Amino acid sequence: MPGTRSGSDGERELQERFGTEGRAERFYSDQVLDRLNQPMIDFVRRMDMAFIATSDRYGECDTSFRAGKPGFLHIVDNRTLTYPEYRGNGVMASLGNILENPHIGILLIDFVRDLIGLHINGTARIVEDAALRGSVSDLPPPERGRAADRWVVVDVEEAYIHCRKHIPHLVPAAREARQWGTDNVRAKGGDYFAAKGAALASGS
């Protein structure tokens, strides 16, 4: 990060151990920003999916998937972005982690056009929909008639490229109509991984 020492203590230790300090310093210097520049902002605005990493106060991790129309990741300014949280399974794993530990990592990957990725790391907070709309006038309207329950607001601390070397090229295909905001087991995927009952059995 410009003006500060980039990389964790663990990164630095392994760079020294394996002799990669020079390469790492070039990456930190050339690619790691403490804000979103205009090409990054343009990239975020056209993304329709994101992978969200959080952990609780003990470091127990969770990775979740979020998706929506391009622009669902809303740029507030070059140091702030936000995304909506809708009614889900009620577990609230990501939000629960954020409540305990605000650190968040977002990975955006363009699998279709440019085959490139963007990492965004920062700190997050939970804001109710009405409160955020009172301060951010250009938030996107409710999608498919569903209003967000709340938003995750992210203060950007690091932003950097994910190289295209191993990103597969995917071609979007038409999907059958989806049921949004439903508790229908079949529509949500049911017990696809045959976990029902197995979890109880393993805990006995």
Coordinates of C-alpha atoms in Angstrom, one line a residue:
M1 CA 0.0 0.0 0.0
P2 CA 1.5 3.4 -1.0
G3 CA 2.9 5.2 2.0
T4 CA 2.8 2.1 4.2
R5 CA 4.4 -1.3 4.4
S6 CA 2.5 -3.7 2.2
G7 CA 2.1 -7.4 3.0
S8 CA 1.6 -9.3 6.2
D9 CA 4.3 -10.5 8.5
G10 CA 3.7 -14.0 7.2
E11 CA 4.1 -12.8 3.6
R12 CA 7.4 -11.1 4.5
E13 CA 8.7 -14.1 6.3
L14 CA 8.0 -16.5 3.4
Q15 CA 9.4 -14.0 0.9
E16 CA 12.7 -13.9 2.7
R17 CA 12.7 -17.7 3.2
F18 CA 12.1 -18.5 -0.5
G19 CA 14.0 -15.5 -2.0
T20 CA 11.0 -13.7 -3.6
E21 CA 11.5 -10.3 -2.0
G22 CA 12.4 -8.6 -5.2
R23 CA 9.4 -9.8 -7.1
A24 CA 7.1 -9.1 -4.2
E25 CA 8.4 -5.5 -3.8
R26 CA 7.8 -4.9 -7.5
F27 CA 4.2 -6.2 -7.2
Y28 CA 3.5 -4.1 -4.1
S29 CA 5.0 -1.0 -5.7
D30 CA 3.4 -1.4 -9.2
Q31 CA 0.0 -3.0 -8.5
V32 CA -1.2 -2.5 -4.9
L33 CA -3.3 0.7 -4.4
D34 CA -5.1 2.0 -1.2
R35 CA -8.1 3.1 -3.3
L36 CA -9.9 2.2 -6.5
N37 CA -8.5 3.9 -9.6
Q38 CA -10.8 4.6 -12.6
P39 CA -10.1 1.3 -14.5
M40 CA -10.9 -0.6 -11.3
I41 CA -14.1 1.4 -10.8
D42 CA -15.2 0.7 -14.3
F43 CA -14.4 -3.0 -13.8
V44 CA -16.4 -3.2 -10.6
R45 CA -19.4 -1.5 -12.2
R46 CA -19.7 -4.2 -14.9
M47 CA -19.3 -7.2 -12.6
D48 CA -22.3 -9.4 -11.9
M49 CA -20.8 -11.6 -9.3
A50 CA -18.3 -11.5 -6.4
F51 CA -16.7 -13.8 -3.9
I52 CA -16.7 -12.5 -0.3
A53 CA -14.3 -13.6 2.4
T54 CA -14.8 -12.9 6.1
S55 CA -13.8 -14.4 9.4
D56 CA -15.0 -14.3 13.0
R57 CA -13.1 -13.0 16.0
Y58 CA -11.2 -16.3 16.2
G59 CA -10.1 -16.4 12.6
E60 CA -12.7 -19.0 11.5
C61 CA -13.3 -18.3 7.8
D62 CA -16.2 -18.2 5.5
T63 CA -16.4 -17.5 1.8
S64 CA -19.7 -16.6 0.2
F65 CA -21.0 -15.8 -3.3
R66 CA -22.9 -12.7 -4.2
A67 CA -24.5 -11.8 -7.6
G68 CA -26.8 -9.4 -9.2
K69 CA -27.1 -7.1 -12.2
P70 CA -24.0 -5.2 -13.2
G71 CA -23.8 -2.3 -10.7
F72 CA -25.1 -4.4 -7.7
L73 CA -21.6 -3.6 -6.3
H74 CA -22.2 0.1 -5.9
I75 CA -19.3 2.5 -6.0
V76 CA -19.8 5.3 -3.5
D77 CA -16.4 6.9 -4.1
N78 CA -12.9 5.7 -4.9
R79 CA -12.4 4.5 -1.3
T80 CA -15.9 3.1 -0.6
L81 CA -18.2 0.5 -2.1
T82 CA -21.3 -1.2 -1.0
Y83 CA -23.4 -4.3 -1.8
P84 CA -26.9 -5.3 -0.8
E85 CA -27.9 -8.2 1.5
Y86 CA -31.3 -9.8 0.7
R87 CA -33.4 -12.3 2.6
G88 CA -31.5 -15.7 2.6
N89 CA -31.4 -18.8 4.7
G90 CA -31.3 -16.9 7.9
V91 CA -27.8 -18.0 8.9
M92 CA -26.1 -14.6 8.1
A93 CA -22.7 -16.2 8.2
S94 CA -20.9 -13.3 6.5
L95 CA -22.8 -10.6 8.4
G96 CA -22.2 -12.4 11.7
N97 CA -18.5 -12.4 10.9
I98 CA -18.4 -8.8 10.0
L99 CA -20.2 -7.9 13.3
E100 CA -17.3 -9.6 15.1
N101 CA -14.4 -8.8 12.8
P102 CA -14.7 -6.0 10.2
H103 CA -12.0 -7.2 7.9
I104 CA -13.3 -8.3 4.5
G105 CA -11.8 -9.6 1.2
I106 CA -13.7 -9.3 -2.1
L107 CA -12.6 -11.2 -5.3
L108 CA -14.1 -10.1 -8.6
I109 CA -13.3 -12.2 -11.7
D110 CA -14.2 -11.5 -15.3
F111 CA -14.6 -15.0 -16.8
V112 CA -16.1 -13.8 -20.0
R113 CA -14.4 -10.8 -21.6
D114 CA -11.0 -9.8 -20.3
L115 CA -10.2 -12.9 -18.1
I116 CA -8.8 -10.8 -15.3
G117 CA -9.5 -10.4 -11.6
L118 CA -9.5 -7.7 -8.9
H119 CA -8.9 -8.1 -5.2
I120 CA -10.4 -5.6 -2.8
N121 CA -9.6 -5.8 0.8
G122 CA -10.8 -3.5 3.6
T123 CA -13.1 -3.1 6.5
A124 CA -16.8 -3.5 6.5
R125 CA -19.9 -2.4 8.4
I126 CA -23.6 -3.2 8.2
V127 CA -26.0 -0.4 7.4
E128 CA -29.8 -0.7 7.1
D129 CA -31.3 0.1 3.7
A130 CA -33.3 3.2 4.8
A131 CA -30.3 4.7 6.5
L132 CA -27.9 4.1 3.6
R133 CA -30.4 5.5 1.1
G134 CA -30.6 8.6 3.3
S135 CA -26.9 9.3 2.7
V136 CA -26.2 7.7 -0.7
S137 CA -28.7 9.2 -3.1
D138 CA -27.8 7.1 -6.2
L139 CA -28.1 3.6 -4.7
P140 CA -29.7 1.2 -7.3
P141 CA -33.4 0.6 -6.9
P142 CA -34.8 -2.7 -5.6
E143 CA -34.0 -5.6 -7.9
R144 CA -36.9 -7.7 -9.2
G145 CA -39.1 -5.9 -6.8
R146 CA -37.0 -7.0 -3.8
A147 CA -35.6 -4.3 -1.5
A148 CA -32.4 -5.1 0.3
D149 CA -32.7 -5.8 4.0
R150 CA -29.4 -4.0 4.6
W151 CA -26.1 -3.2 2.9
V152 CA -22.5 -4.0 3.6
V153 CA -20.4 -0.8 3.2
V154 CA -16.7 -1.5 2.6
D155 CA -13.9 1.0 3.2
V156 CA -11.2 0.1 0.7
E157 CA -7.7 -0.5 2.1
E158 CA -6.1 -2.5 -0.7
A159 CA -7.0 -3.1 -4.4
Y160 CA -4.8 -5.1 -6.7
I161 CA -4.9 -7.3 -9.8
H162 CA -5.5 -11.1 -10.0
C163 CA -3.6 -12.2 -13.0
R164 CA -5.3 -13.9 -15.9
K165 CA -2.9 -16.9 -16.2
H166 CA -5.3 -19.6 -14.8
I167 CA -8.7 -17.9 -15.2
P168 CA -10.9 -20.0 -17.5
H169 CA -12.9 -18.5 -20.3
L170 CA -16.6 -19.1 -19.7
V171 CA -19.5 -18.5 -22.1
P172 CA -22.8 -17.3 -20.5
A173 CA -25.7 -19.6 -21.2
A174 CA -29.5 -18.9 -20.9
R175 CA -31.0 -20.3 -17.6
E176 CA -34.5 -21.2 -16.8
A177 CA -36.6 -18.7 -14.9
R178 CA -35.4 -18.5 -11.3
Q179 CA -37.6 -18.1 -8.2
W180 CA -36.4 -15.2 -6.1
G181 CA -37.1 -14.8 -2.4
T182 CA -38.5 -18.3 -2.1
D183 CA -38.2 -21.0 0.6
N184 CA -39.1 -23.8 -1.9
V185 CA -36.6 -26.5 -1.3
R186 CA -36.5 -27.7 -4.9
A187 CA -36.1 -24.2 -6.3
K188 CA -33.2 -23.5 -3.9
G189 CA -31.4 -26.8 -4.7
G190 CA -32.8 -29.0 -2.1
D191 CA -30.5 -31.4 -0.3
Y192 CA -28.2 -31.6 -3.3
F193 CA -25.2 -32.8 -1.2
A194 CA -27.2 -35.2 0.9
A195 CA -26.3 -33.4 4.1
K196 CA -29.7 -33.7 5.8
G197 CA -29.5 -36.3 8.6
A198 CA -25.8 -36.9 8.0
A199 CA -24.8 -33.8 10.1
L200 CA -26.9 -35.1 13.0
A201 CA -25.5 -38.6 12.6
S202 CA -21.9 -37.4 12.7
G203 CA -22.5 -35.3 15.8
S204 CA -24.0 -38.2 17.8

